[in-house]
Amino acid sequence: NCEYMGTRKRNLRQHEESMHKGVIYTCEHCNHKATQKSSLQQHIQSVHNAVKYSCQKSEFKTTGKHSLQQHVQSDHKQI
């Protein structure tokens, strides 16, 4: 018996697909495999589509918006 408990139906469905049904999403550009469709989409966007986010205050560049936000908060935090 599985003891997974989620707060959203979507999370439960994703858990069931990846852990119990063996659903795997494979990148059409390389051998990367993901258990969640959103993870595969993020992989494709960051690795194959080369989406770049640039810091306005430094030379920092990243493929993820969240990484840029973390950079700005940690490196350019106003006191």
mmCIF file of N, CA and C in Angstrom:
data_model
loop_
_atom_site.group_PDB
_atom_site.id
_atom_site.type_symbol
_atom_site.label_atom_id
_atom_site.label_comp_id
_atom_site.label_asym_id
_atom_site.label_seq_id
_atom_site.Cartn_x
_atom_site.Cartn_y
_atom_site.Cartn_z
ATOM 1 N N ASN A 1 0.828 -1.192 0.000
ATOM 2 C CA ASN A 1 0.000 0.000 0.000
ATOM 3 C C ASN A 1 0.870 1.252 0.000
ATOM 4 N N CYS A 2 0.435 2.232 -0.722
ATOM 5 C CA CYS A 2 1.160 3.493 -0.832
ATOM 6 C C CYS A 2 0.647 4.470 0.215
ATOM 7 N N GLU A 3 1.561 5.159 0.860
ATOM 8 C CA GLU A 3 1.175 6.101 1.913
ATOM 9 C C GLU A 3 1.241 7.553 1.446
ATOM 10 N N TYR A 4 1.385 7.774 0.131
ATOM 11 C CA TYR A 4 1.466 9.135 -0.390
ATOM 12 C C TYR A 4 0.187 9.889 -0.064
ATOM 13 N N MET A 5 0.347 11.124 0.399
ATOM 14 C CA MET A 5 -0.800 11.996 0.662
ATOM 15 C C MET A 5 -0.508 13.341 0.021
ATOM 16 N N GLY A 6 -1.393 13.772 -0.845
ATOM 17 C CA GLY A 6 -1.227 15.058 -1.515
ATOM 18 C C GLY A 6 -2.367 15.988 -1.171
ATOM 19 N N THR A 7 -2.139 17.260 -1.420
ATOM 20 C CA THR A 7 -3.174 18.248 -1.132
ATOM 21 C C THR A 7 -3.961 18.625 -2.378
ATOM 22 N N ARG A 8 -3.503 18.167 -3.546
ATOM 23 C CA ARG A 8 -4.187 18.483 -4.798
ATOM 24 C C ARG A 8 -4.344 17.209 -5.629
ATOM 25 N N LYS A 9 -5.452 17.124 -6.354
ATOM 26 C CA LYS A 9 -5.699 15.961 -7.218
ATOM 27 C C LYS A 9 -4.604 15.823 -8.267
ATOM 28 N N ARG A 10 -4.141 16.961 -8.798
ATOM 29 C CA ARG A 10 -3.101 16.942 -9.826
ATOM 30 C C ARG A 10 -1.830 16.270 -9.298
ATOM 31 N N ASN A 11 -1.456 16.591 -8.064
ATOM 32 C CA ASN A 11 -0.255 15.993 -7.479
ATOM 33 C C ASN A 11 -0.417 14.486 -7.301
ATOM 34 N N LEU A 12 -1.596 14.072 -6.888
ATOM 35 C CA LEU A 12 -1.874 12.646 -6.729
ATOM 36 C C LEU A 12 -1.799 11.935 -8.073
ATOM 37 N N ARG A 13 -2.373 12.542 -9.116
ATOM 38 C CA ARG A 13 -2.334 11.952 -10.455
ATOM 39 C C ARG A 13 -0.884 11.825 -10.944
ATOM 40 N N GLN A 14 -0.088 12.863 -10.744
ATOM 41 C CA GLN A 14 1.315 12.818 -11.157
ATOM 42 C C GLN A 14 2.070 11.729 -10.398
ATOM 43 N N HIS A 15 1.792 11.605 -9.110
ATOM 44 C CA HIS A 15 2.433 10.568 -8.303
ATOM 45 C C HIS A 15 2.053 9.178 -8.815
ATOM 46 N N GLU A 16 0.772 8.959 -9.054
ATOM 47 C CA GLU A 16 0.303 7.660 -9.552
ATOM 48 C C GLU A 16 0.946 7.312 -10.889
ATOM 49 N N GLU A 17 1.005 8.295 -11.802
ATOM 50 C CA GLU A 17 1.573 8.044 -13.120
ATOM 51 C C GLU A 17 3.056 7.683 -13.033
ATOM 52 N N SER A 18 3.815 8.454 -12.262
ATOM 53 C CA SER A 18 5.263 8.242 -12.234
ATOM 54 C C SER A 18 5.680 7.080 -11.345
ATOM 55 N N MET A 19 5.024 6.889 -10.218
ATOM 56 C CA MET A 19 5.466 5.880 -9.261
ATOM 57 C C MET A 19 4.785 4.517 -9.431
ATOM 58 N N HIS A 20 3.555 4.504 -9.923
ATOM 59 C CA HIS A 20 2.809 3.249 -9.968
ATOM 60 C C HIS A 20 2.507 2.758 -11.386
ATOM 61 N N LYS A 21 2.427 3.688 -12.332
ATOM 62 C CA LYS A 21 2.136 3.295 -13.706
ATOM 63 C C LYS A 21 3.377 3.334 -14.595
ATOM 64 N N GLY A 22 4.480 3.860 -14.062
ATOM 65 C CA GLY A 22 5.729 3.888 -14.817
ATOM 66 C C GLY A 22 5.749 4.838 -15.995
ATOM 67 N N VAL A 23 4.932 5.896 -15.949
ATOM 68 C CA VAL A 23 4.905 6.854 -17.051
ATOM 69 C C VAL A 23 6.218 7.632 -17.083
ATOM 70 N N ILE A 24 6.847 7.639 -18.256
ATOM 71 C CA ILE A 24 8.103 8.344 -18.449
ATOM 72 C C ILE A 24 7.961 9.240 -19.682
ATOM 73 N N TYR A 25 8.417 10.476 -19.562
ATOM 74 C CA TYR A 25 8.421 11.416 -20.678
ATOM 75 C C TYR A 25 9.855 11.514 -21.194
ATOM 76 N N THR A 26 10.041 11.280 -22.487
ATOM 77 C CA THR A 26 11.376 11.265 -23.081
ATOM 78 C C THR A 26 11.549 12.456 -24.014
ATOM 79 N N CYS A 27 12.695 13.092 -23.905
ATOM 80 C CA CYS A 27 13.022 14.238 -24.753
ATOM 81 C C CYS A 27 13.247 13.758 -26.180
ATOM 82 N N GLU A 28 12.658 14.465 -27.123
ATOM 83 C CA GLU A 28 12.817 14.093 -28.533
ATOM 84 C C GLU A 28 14.158 14.559 -29.108
ATOM 85 N N HIS A 29 14.907 15.349 -28.326
ATOM 86 C CA HIS A 29 16.182 15.894 -28.797
ATOM 87 C C HIS A 29 17.395 15.148 -28.225
ATOM 88 N N CYS A 30 17.216 14.452 -27.116
ATOM 89 C CA CYS A 30 18.330 13.756 -26.470
ATOM 90 C C CYS A 30 17.782 12.588 -25.644
ATOM 91 N N ASN A 31 18.597 11.992 -24.820
ATOM 92 C CA ASN A 31 18.181 10.830 -24.029
ATOM 93 C C ASN A 31 17.570 11.181 -22.677
ATOM 94 N N HIS A 32 17.355 12.457 -22.414
ATOM 95 C CA HIS A 32 16.824 12.862 -21.108
ATOM 96 C C HIS A 32 15.433 12.270 -20.895
ATOM 97 N N LYS A 33 15.194 11.782 -19.677
ATOM 98 C CA LYS A 33 13.893 11.220 -19.313
ATOM 99 C C LYS A 33 13.402 11.915 -18.051
ATOM 100 N N ALA A 34 12.086 12.118 -17.962
ATOM 101 C CA ALA A 34 11.491 12.775 -16.814
ATOM 102 C C ALA A 34 10.224 12.034 -16.405
ATOM 103 N N THR A 35 9.902 12.103 -15.130
ATOM 104 C CA THR A 35 8.688 11.446 -14.643
ATOM 105 C C THR A 35 7.488 12.389 -14.673
ATOM 106 N N GLN A 36 7.739 13.670 -14.923
ATOM 107 C CA GLN A 36 6.648 14.634 -15.017
ATOM 108 C C GLN A 36 6.769 15.429 -16.307
ATOM 109 N N LYS A 37 5.650 15.677 -16.951
ATOM 110 C CA LYS A 37 5.645 16.414 -18.215
ATOM 111 C C LYS A 37 6.223 17.814 -18.034
ATOM 112 N N SER A 38 5.920 18.448 -16.924
ATOM 113 C CA SER A 38 6.428 19.808 -16.681
ATOM 114 C C SER A 38 7.950 19.815 -16.554
ATOM 115 N N SER A 39 8.518 18.763 -15.986
ATOM 116 C CA SER A 39 9.976 18.660 -15.880
ATOM 117 C C SER A 39 10.608 18.507 -17.257
ATOM 118 N N LEU A 40 9.980 17.735 -18.119
ATOM 119 C CA LEU A 40 10.491 17.580 -19.482
ATOM 120 C C LEU A 40 10.397 18.906 -20.229
ATOM 121 N N GLN A 41 9.291 19.608 -20.062
ATOM 122 C CA GLN A 41 9.132 20.897 -20.732
ATOM 123 C C GLN A 41 10.198 21.892 -20.269
ATOM 124 N N GLN A 42 10.492 21.881 -18.992
ATOM 125 C CA GLN A 42 11.525 22.770 -18.449
ATOM 126 C C GLN A 42 12.892 22.384 -19.023
ATOM 127 N N HIS A 43 13.173 21.085 -19.113
ATOM 128 C CA HIS A 43 14.425 20.606 -19.697
ATOM 129 C C HIS A 43 14.562 21.098 -21.136
ATOM 130 N N ILE A 44 13.535 20.907 -21.938
ATOM 131 C CA ILE A 44 13.583 21.304 -23.349
ATOM 132 C C ILE A 44 13.800 22.805 -23.472
ATOM 133 N N GLN A 45 13.097 23.564 -22.664
ATOM 134 C CA GLN A 45 13.217 25.021 -22.730
ATOM 135 C C GLN A 45 14.621 25.478 -22.349
ATOM 136 N N SER A 46 15.169 24.913 -21.287
ATOM 137 C CA SER A 46 16.462 25.388 -20.803
ATOM 138 C C SER A 46 17.649 24.826 -21.582
ATOM 139 N N VAL A 47 17.562 23.577 -22.039
ATOM 140 C CA VAL A 47 18.710 22.951 -22.701
ATOM 141 C C VAL A 47 18.658 23.117 -24.219
ATOM 142 N N HIS A 48 17.518 22.916 -24.809
ATOM 143 C CA HIS A 48 17.442 22.887 -26.267
ATOM 144 C C HIS A 48 16.946 24.197 -26.888
ATOM 145 N N ASN A 49 16.123 24.944 -26.185
ATOM 146 C CA ASN A 49 15.636 26.207 -26.735
ATOM 147 C C ASN A 49 16.490 27.389 -26.298
ATOM 148 N N ALA A 50 17.415 27.144 -25.383
ATOM 149 C CA ALA A 50 18.379 28.152 -24.912
ATOM 150 C C ALA A 50 17.710 29.467 -24.500
ATOM 151 N N VAL A 51 16.624 29.370 -23.763
ATOM 152 C CA VAL A 51 15.980 30.568 -23.246
ATOM 153 C C VAL A 51 16.906 31.172 -22.204
ATOM 154 N N LYS A 52 17.225 32.447 -22.352
ATOM 155 C CA LYS A 52 18.149 33.108 -21.434
ATOM 156 C C LYS A 52 17.453 34.249 -20.708
ATOM 157 N N TYR A 53 17.762 34.365 -19.458
ATOM 158 C CA TYR A 53 17.315 35.485 -18.641
ATOM 159 C C TYR A 53 18.570 36.209 -18.182
ATOM 160 N N SER A 54 18.615 37.512 -18.367
ATOM 161 C CA SER A 54 19.802 38.296 -18.032
ATOM 162 C C SER A 54 19.515 39.241 -16.883
ATOM 163 N N CYS A 55 20.499 39.349 -15.995
ATOM 164 C CA CYS A 55 20.410 40.277 -14.881
ATOM 165 C C CYS A 55 20.666 41.693 -15.399
ATOM 166 N N GLN A 56 19.861 42.639 -14.948
ATOM 167 C CA GLN A 56 20.010 44.030 -15.356
ATOM 168 C C GLN A 56 21.135 44.732 -14.600
ATOM 169 N N LYS A 57 21.623 44.109 -13.518
ATOM 170 C CA LYS A 57 22.618 44.748 -12.661
ATOM 171 C C LYS A 57 23.997 44.115 -12.762
ATOM 172 N N SER A 58 24.112 42.988 -13.465
ATOM 173 C CA SER A 58 25.406 42.309 -13.605
ATOM 174 C C SER A 58 25.404 41.496 -14.889
ATOM 175 N N GLU A 59 26.458 40.724 -15.091
ATOM 176 C CA GLU A 59 26.598 39.901 -16.293
ATOM 177 C C GLU A 59 25.942 38.530 -16.156
ATOM 178 N N PHE A 60 25.279 38.273 -15.032
ATOM 179 C CA PHE A 60 24.673 36.971 -14.766
ATOM 180 C C PHE A 60 23.609 36.654 -15.809
ATOM 181 N N LYS A 61 23.668 35.426 -16.344
ATOM 182 C CA LYS A 61 22.660 34.923 -17.286
ATOM 183 C C LYS A 61 22.278 33.521 -16.861
ATOM 184 N N THR A 62 21.026 33.152 -17.115
ATOM 185 C CA THR A 62 20.545 31.828 -16.740
ATOM 186 C C THR A 62 19.466 31.386 -17.721
ATOM 187 N N THR A 63 19.141 30.122 -17.680
ATOM 188 C CA THR A 63 18.080 29.599 -18.540
ATOM 189 C C THR A 63 16.743 29.565 -17.814
ATOM 190 N N GLY A 64 16.748 29.828 -16.503
ATOM 191 C CA GLY A 64 15.513 29.754 -15.723
ATOM 192 C C GLY A 64 15.152 31.062 -15.045
ATOM 193 N N LYS A 65 13.905 31.449 -15.163
ATOM 194 C CA LYS A 65 13.427 32.681 -14.542
ATOM 195 C C LYS A 65 13.607 32.636 -13.025
ATOM 196 N N HIS A 66 13.333 31.475 -12.435
ATOM 197 C CA HIS A 66 13.462 31.327 -10.983
ATOM 198 C C HIS A 66 14.916 31.526 -10.551
ATOM 199 N N SER A 67 15.852 31.026 -11.338
ATOM 200 C CA SER A 67 17.269 31.202 -11.018
ATOM 201 C C SER A 67 17.664 32.671 -11.048
ATOM 202 N N LEU A 68 17.126 33.410 -12.002
ATOM 203 C CA LEU A 68 17.408 34.848 -12.064
ATOM 204 C C LEU A 68 16.843 35.552 -10.834
ATOM 205 N N GLN A 69 15.630 35.192 -10.451
ATOM 206 C CA GLN A 69 15.023 35.804 -9.269
ATOM 207 C C GLN A 69 15.847 35.513 -8.021
ATOM 208 N N GLN A 70 16.330 34.284 -7.882
ATOM 209 C CA GLN A 70 17.174 33.930 -6.737
ATOM 210 C C GLN A 70 18.480 34.708 -6.763
ATOM 211 N N HIS A 71 19.075 34.843 -7.941
ATOM 212 C CA HIS A 71 20.321 35.598 -8.087
ATOM 213 C C HIS A 71 20.127 37.040 -7.634
ATOM 214 N N VAL A 72 19.084 37.682 -8.130
ATOM 215 C CA VAL A 72 18.828 39.086 -7.801
ATOM 216 C C VAL A 72 18.602 39.240 -6.296
ATOM 217 N N GLN A 73 17.840 38.344 -5.701
ATOM 218 C CA GLN A 73 17.564 38.427 -4.263
ATOM 219 C C GLN A 73 18.819 38.209 -3.441
ATOM 220 N N SER A 74 19.692 37.295 -3.850
ATOM 221 C CA SER A 74 20.870 37.000 -3.038
ATOM 222 C C SER A 74 22.061 37.916 -3.329
ATOM 223 N N ASP A 75 22.243 38.324 -4.594
ATOM 224 C CA ASP A 75 23.425 39.103 -4.947
ATOM 225 C C ASP A 75 23.187 40.612 -4.997
ATOM 226 N N HIS A 76 21.959 41.034 -5.168
ATOM 227 C CA HIS A 76 21.682 42.460 -5.321
ATOM 228 C C HIS A 76 20.655 42.955 -4.298
ATOM 229 N N LYS A 77 20.537 42.262 -3.217
ATOM 230 C CA LYS A 77 19.553 42.613 -2.190
ATOM 231 C C LYS A 77 19.850 44.004 -1.612
ATOM 232 N N GLN A 78 18.832 44.827 -1.602
ATOM 233 C CA GLN A 78 18.963 46.176 -1.020
ATOM 234 C C GLN A 78 18.825 46.087 0.483
ATOM 235 N N ILE A 79 19.670 46.813 1.195
ATOM 236 C CA ILE A 79 19.605 46.801 2.668
ATOM 237 C C ILE A 79 18.695 47.910 3.150
#
